[in-house]
Amino acid sequence: MNEVKHFINGQYVGSANGQLFDNINPANGQLISRVHEAGRGEVDAAVQAAKAALQGPWGRMTLDERTRILHKVADGINARFDEFLDAECRDTGKPKSLASHIDIPRGAANFKVFADMVKNVSAESFEMATPDGTGALNYAVRRPKGVIGVISPWNLPLLLMTWKVGPALACGNTVVVKPSEETPTTTALLGEVMKEAGVPDGVYNVVHGFGGDSAGAFLTEHPDVDGFTFTGETATGETIMRSAAKGVRDISLELGGKNAGLVFADCDMDKAIEGTMRSAFANCGQVCLGTERVYVERAIFDEFVSRLKAAAESLHIGPPEDELANLGPLVSHKHREKVLSYYRQAAEQGATVVTGGGVPEMAGELSGGAWVQPTIWTGLSDDSSVVTEEIFGPCCHIRPFDTEEEAVALANSLPYGLASAVWTENVSRAHRVAGQIEAGIVWVNSWFLRDLRTPFGGSKQSGIGREGGVHSLEFYTEMKNVCIKL
Ligand code: NAD
């Protein structure tokens, strides 16, 4: 049986405690591999390797040398594209058609984009007058923050991990990555690519395990980690924030959401349906930026609901290798239990189930997978748990509204503020509504269109800090001001 090991100081190593856990394929419930679970010893070894590497060849490299290596990392992922694709699809169950144009290419691109970005951002300088008339010159320089702890989720494993590791390394830091226990394989595989590309030992380290009382907690409690970047649930973010407070370490948190889509009567209905389909059902609804609350202007409500229903019912449910599949399973049976509990609550709370609401019949070995039906509800009250809590499944609730003010108030009514999608052909309304929505990103007539130079992050309980473009550099570097009296 295939084993997934930690990657520490340039070597694959097993756990000294001999503890391993199962990695299960969510499409059929079968065992993919056994994964080593790090104890405090492995986490400490990874952190010490990362700390030492800051003083080694990595710390002495010129920016050009470092960024050339990061380009090679991207090329290395692309050269082994099919291996990464197979591993990602086995761990997550997602369709290959999706992972081959999002997860893997964007995972590779994160290294090139941030390597190029770092080369092109200048720091600031200020001349100042002094009482003796000679003046002084201030200039800022960026220095790496140090050892960065990267804790990543399972929904877009390679993409979301490299979105942190790319800029962290481009800025000269070293990292210890703790991938999700559900999806450890591509993060482990990246160790080989790093080595082949010439990344010095200790710069990229990986430890596997769970969150509380396991690798995640051991990493965040380790005093020699200088900052943490985390993507995952809001409750986990709060725990990590508490650990990071000890020793006053910096954090960047990309957390949960319960995103609203606002569909106005003056929208282009074809675009709104196509975009809402993707935002509700892509990656089986397991996208933090996805739309689980859809608000539709009353004049077009019935038409919108019936067209979204028809589109949802035309989704092709299937395993990764099925070329027609555009809806895979959920990531695990445990997550399916959570999603199905909301399907039950919706029924108990009196929802009209427009479509779905259960588990599809799957033939043969697929019957052991974590499948659920794409689901649409109407008729729930605004305080229903299904409307206020993040489900992270292929589902949405649709509710009518009458005025623009009401639509904005509904969008802003929850403590989350990650993303929103607005559908209107009225340009004044587009700007007006986008300006009022409390979210880190507002799309108008699109969804998931991402330019990596732009700020990305959540407001309210959806996160702290921004990454992307120069904002990543703000987190992954310490700025130091040098003041020279002339
Ligand atoms: P999660 O919070 O359960 O786990 C994320 C990671 O944190 C995993 O690696 C896990 O092992 C680790 N972890 C859990 N408890 C920990 C602890 N006490 N200490 C240290 N590490 C711990 O999240 P998930 O279920 O993997 O991912 C889904 C969530 O991620 C959703 O809420 C989704 O909205 C959010 N998400 C947010 C963004 C964003 O950009 N804002 C992107 C993707 C996913």
GROMACS .gro file of N, CA, C and O and ligand atoms in nm, residues 151-155 160 178-181 209-212 216-217 220 230-234 236 239-240 254-257 288 390 392 418 456 462, ligand 1:
model
  184
  151ILE      N    1  -0.139   2.656   0.660
  151ILE     CA    2  -0.239   2.552   0.693
  151ILE      C    3  -0.352   2.563   0.591
  151ILE      O    4  -0.415   2.668   0.578
  152SER      N    5  -0.372   2.455   0.515
  152SER     CA    6  -0.461   2.467   0.399
  152SER      C    7  -0.578   2.368   0.405
  152SER      O    8  -0.571   2.267   0.474
  153PRO      N    9  -0.685   2.398   0.329
  153PRO     CA   10  -0.806   2.317   0.330
  153PRO      C   11  -0.806   2.215   0.216
  153PRO      O   12  -0.710   2.206   0.140
  154TRP      N   13  -0.917   2.145   0.203
  154TRP     CA   14  -0.923   2.034   0.107
  154TRP      C   15  -0.996   2.068  -0.023
  154TRP      O   16  -0.999   1.987  -0.114
  155ASN      N   17  -1.058   2.184  -0.031
  155ASN     CA   18  -1.147   2.204  -0.147
  155ASN      C   19  -1.072   2.232  -0.278
  155ASN      O   20  -1.116   2.188  -0.384
  160LEU      N   21  -0.486   2.634  -0.344
  160LEU     CA   22  -0.490   2.722  -0.228
  160LEU      C   23  -0.360   2.715  -0.146
  160LEU      O   24  -0.322   2.812  -0.081
  178LYS      N   25   0.096   2.240   0.641
  178LYS     CA   26   0.013   2.133   0.695
  178LYS      C   27  -0.111   2.127   0.605
  178LYS      O   28  -0.205   2.206   0.620
  179PRO      N   29  -0.109   2.033   0.506
  179PRO     CA   30  -0.227   2.025   0.418
  179PRO      C   31  -0.343   1.960   0.493
  179PRO      O   32  -0.324   1.900   0.599
  180SER      N   33  -0.460   1.970   0.436
  180SER     CA   34  -0.576   1.904   0.497
  180SER      C   35  -0.553   1.754   0.502
  180SER      O   36  -0.498   1.694   0.409
  181GLU      N   37  -0.599   1.693   0.608
  181GLU     CA   38  -0.589   1.548   0.623
  181GLU      C   39  -0.667   1.475   0.514
  181GLU      O   40  -0.640   1.358   0.485
  209GLY      N   41  -0.134   1.550   0.904
  209GLY     CA   42  -0.209   1.519   1.026
  209GLY      C   43  -0.337   1.598   1.031
  209GLY      O   44  -0.378   1.662   0.933
  210PHE      N   45  -0.399   1.594   1.149
  210PHE     CA   46  -0.529   1.659   1.168
  210PHE      C   47  -0.507   1.798   1.230
  210PHE      O   48  -0.394   1.845   1.238
  211GLY      N   49  -0.618   1.858   1.277
  211GLY     CA   50  -0.609   1.992   1.334
  211GLY      C   51  -0.578   1.989   1.482
  211GLY      O   52  -0.462   1.988   1.522
  212GLY      N   53  -0.684   1.986   1.564
  212GLY     CA   54  -0.668   1.988   1.709
  212GLY      C   55  -0.591   1.867   1.759
  212GLY      O   56  -0.611   1.755   1.710
  216GLY      N   57  -0.172   2.017   1.306
  216GLY     CA   58  -0.216   2.157   1.294
  216GLY      C   59  -0.189   2.235   1.421
  216GLY      O   60  -0.127   2.343   1.419
  217ALA      N   61  -0.234   2.180   1.533
  217ALA     CA   62  -0.215   2.248   1.661
  217ALA      C   63  -0.066   2.252   1.698
  217ALA      O   64  -0.016   2.354   1.747
  220THR      N   65   0.086   2.539   1.506
  220THR     CA   66   0.049   2.676   1.548
  220THR      C   67   0.098   2.706   1.689
  220THR      O   68   0.114   2.822   1.727
  230PHE      N   69  -0.358   3.095   0.680
  230PHE     CA   70  -0.455   2.987   0.696
  230PHE      C   71  -0.575   3.008   0.605
  230PHE      O   72  -0.625   3.120   0.591
  231THR      N   73  -0.623   2.901   0.545
  231THR     CA   74  -0.751   2.903   0.475
  231THR      C   75  -0.835   2.790   0.532
  231THR      O   76  -0.788   2.674   0.537
  232GLY      N   77  -0.955   2.821   0.573
  232GLY     CA   78  -1.042   2.717   0.628
  232GLY      C   79  -1.160   2.779   0.698
  232GLY      O   80  -1.198   2.895   0.670
  233GLU      N   81  -1.217   2.704   0.790
  233GLU     CA   82  -1.340   2.750   0.855
  233GLU      C   83  -1.313   2.864   0.954
  233GLU      O   84  -1.206   2.871   1.013
  234THR      N   85  -1.415   2.944   0.974
  234THR     CA   86  -1.404   3.058   1.065
  234THR      C   87  -1.369   3.012   1.207
  234THR      O   88  -1.282   3.071   1.273
  236THR      N   89  -1.204   2.750   1.301
  236THR     CA   90  -1.063   2.709   1.307
  236THR      C   91  -0.974   2.834   1.307
  236THR      O   92  -0.872   2.839   1.378
  239THR      N   93  -0.932   2.967   1.647
  239THR     CA   94  -0.838   2.887   1.728
  239THR      C   95  -0.694   2.922   1.692
  239THR      O   96  -0.608   2.939   1.779
  240ILE      N   97  -0.668   2.934   1.561
  240ILE     CA   98  -0.532   2.964   1.516
  240ILE      C   99  -0.490   3.104   1.563
  240ILE      O  100  -0.376   3.126   1.605
  254GLU      N  101  -0.807   3.337   0.570
  254GLU     CA  102  -0.911   3.335   0.467
  254GLU      C  103  -1.014   3.232   0.512
  254GLU      O  104  -0.987   3.112   0.514
  255LEU      N  105  -1.131   3.280   0.551
  255LEU     CA  106  -1.224   3.195   0.626
  255LEU      C  107  -1.354   3.169   0.550
  255LEU      O  108  -1.362   3.191   0.430
  256GLY      N  109  -1.453   3.126   0.623
  256GLY     CA  110  -1.578   3.082   0.560
  256GLY      C  111  -1.663   3.197   0.509
  256GLY      O  112  -1.635   3.314   0.532
  257GLY      N  113  -1.768   3.161   0.439
  257GLY     CA  114  -1.859   3.261   0.386
  257GLY      C  115  -1.999   3.205   0.372
  257GLY      O  116  -2.023   3.084   0.394
  288CYS      N  117  -1.523   2.835  -0.142
  288CYS     CA  118  -1.554   2.935  -0.039
  288CYS      C  119  -1.626   3.055  -0.098
  288CYS      O  120  -1.704   3.120  -0.030
  390GLU      N  121  -2.295   2.839   0.666
  390GLU     CA  122  -2.225   2.786   0.549
  390GLU      C  123  -2.244   2.634   0.543
  390GLU      O  124  -2.213   2.563   0.638
  392PHE      N  125  -2.150   2.445   0.239
  392PHE     CA  126  -2.036   2.398   0.160
  392PHE      C  127  -2.074   2.272   0.081
  392PHE      O  128  -2.000   2.174   0.075
  418LEU      N  129  -1.745   3.748   0.255
  418LEU     CA  130  -1.638   3.702   0.166
  418LEU      C  131  -1.657   3.751   0.022
  418LEU      O  132  -1.575   3.824  -0.031
  456PHE      N  133  -0.728   4.005  -0.225
  456PHE     CA  134  -0.822   3.896  -0.202
  456PHE      C  135  -0.829   3.868  -0.052
  456PHE      O  136  -0.727   3.856   0.015
  462SER      N  137  -1.527   3.663   0.769
  462SER     CA  138  -1.469   3.585   0.659
  462SER      C  139  -1.319   3.601   0.647
  462SER      O  140  -1.258   3.550   0.552
  487NAD     P1  141  -1.103   2.344   0.833
  487NAD     O1  142  -1.096   2.473   0.908
  487NAD     O2  143  -1.175   2.232   0.894
  487NAD     O3  144  -0.956   2.290   0.805
  487NAD     C1  145  -0.860   2.366   0.735
  487NAD     C2  146  -0.722   2.322   0.780
  487NAD     O4  147  -0.704   2.357   0.916
  487NAD     C3  148  -0.696   2.172   0.771
  487NAD     O5  149  -0.565   2.152   0.726
  487NAD     C4  150  -0.716   2.127   0.914
  487NAD     O6  151  -0.648   2.008   0.946
  487NAD     C5  152  -0.658   2.244   0.989
  487NAD     N1  153  -0.705   2.258   1.127
  487NAD     C6  154  -0.826   2.223   1.178
  487NAD     N2  155  -0.830   2.251   1.310
  487NAD     C7  156  -0.710   2.306   1.343
  487NAD     C8  157  -0.652   2.354   1.465
  487NAD     N3  158  -0.719   2.352   1.580
  487NAD     N4  159  -0.527   2.403   1.461
  487NAD     C9  160  -0.457   2.406   1.345
  487NAD     N5  161  -0.505   2.359   1.228
  487NAD    C10  162  -0.630   2.311   1.226
  487NAD     O7  163  -1.159   2.382   0.689
  487NAD     P2  164  -1.191   2.279   0.570
  487NAD     O8  165  -1.314   2.202   0.607
  487NAD     O9  166  -1.067   2.207   0.532
  487NAD    O10  167  -1.225   2.379   0.451
  487NAD    C11  168  -1.351   2.431   0.427
  487NAD    C12  169  -1.362   2.571   0.485
  487NAD    O11  170  -1.262   2.654   0.427
  487NAD    C13  171  -1.492   2.641   0.454
  487NAD    O12  172  -1.535   2.710   0.568
  487NAD    C14  173  -1.454   2.739   0.345
  487NAD    O13  174  -1.537   2.852   0.333
  487NAD    C15  175  -1.318   2.778   0.386
  487NAD     N6  176  -1.242   2.831   0.272
  487NAD    C16  177  -1.217   2.965   0.269
  487NAD    C17  178  -1.147   3.018   0.161
  487NAD    C18  179  -1.118   3.165   0.153
  487NAD    O14  180  -1.042   3.204   0.066
  487NAD     N7  181  -1.173   3.248   0.239
  487NAD    C19  182  -1.104   2.934   0.058
  487NAD    C20  183  -1.133   2.797   0.066
  487NAD    C21  184  -1.201   2.746   0.176
   0.00000   0.00000   0.00000
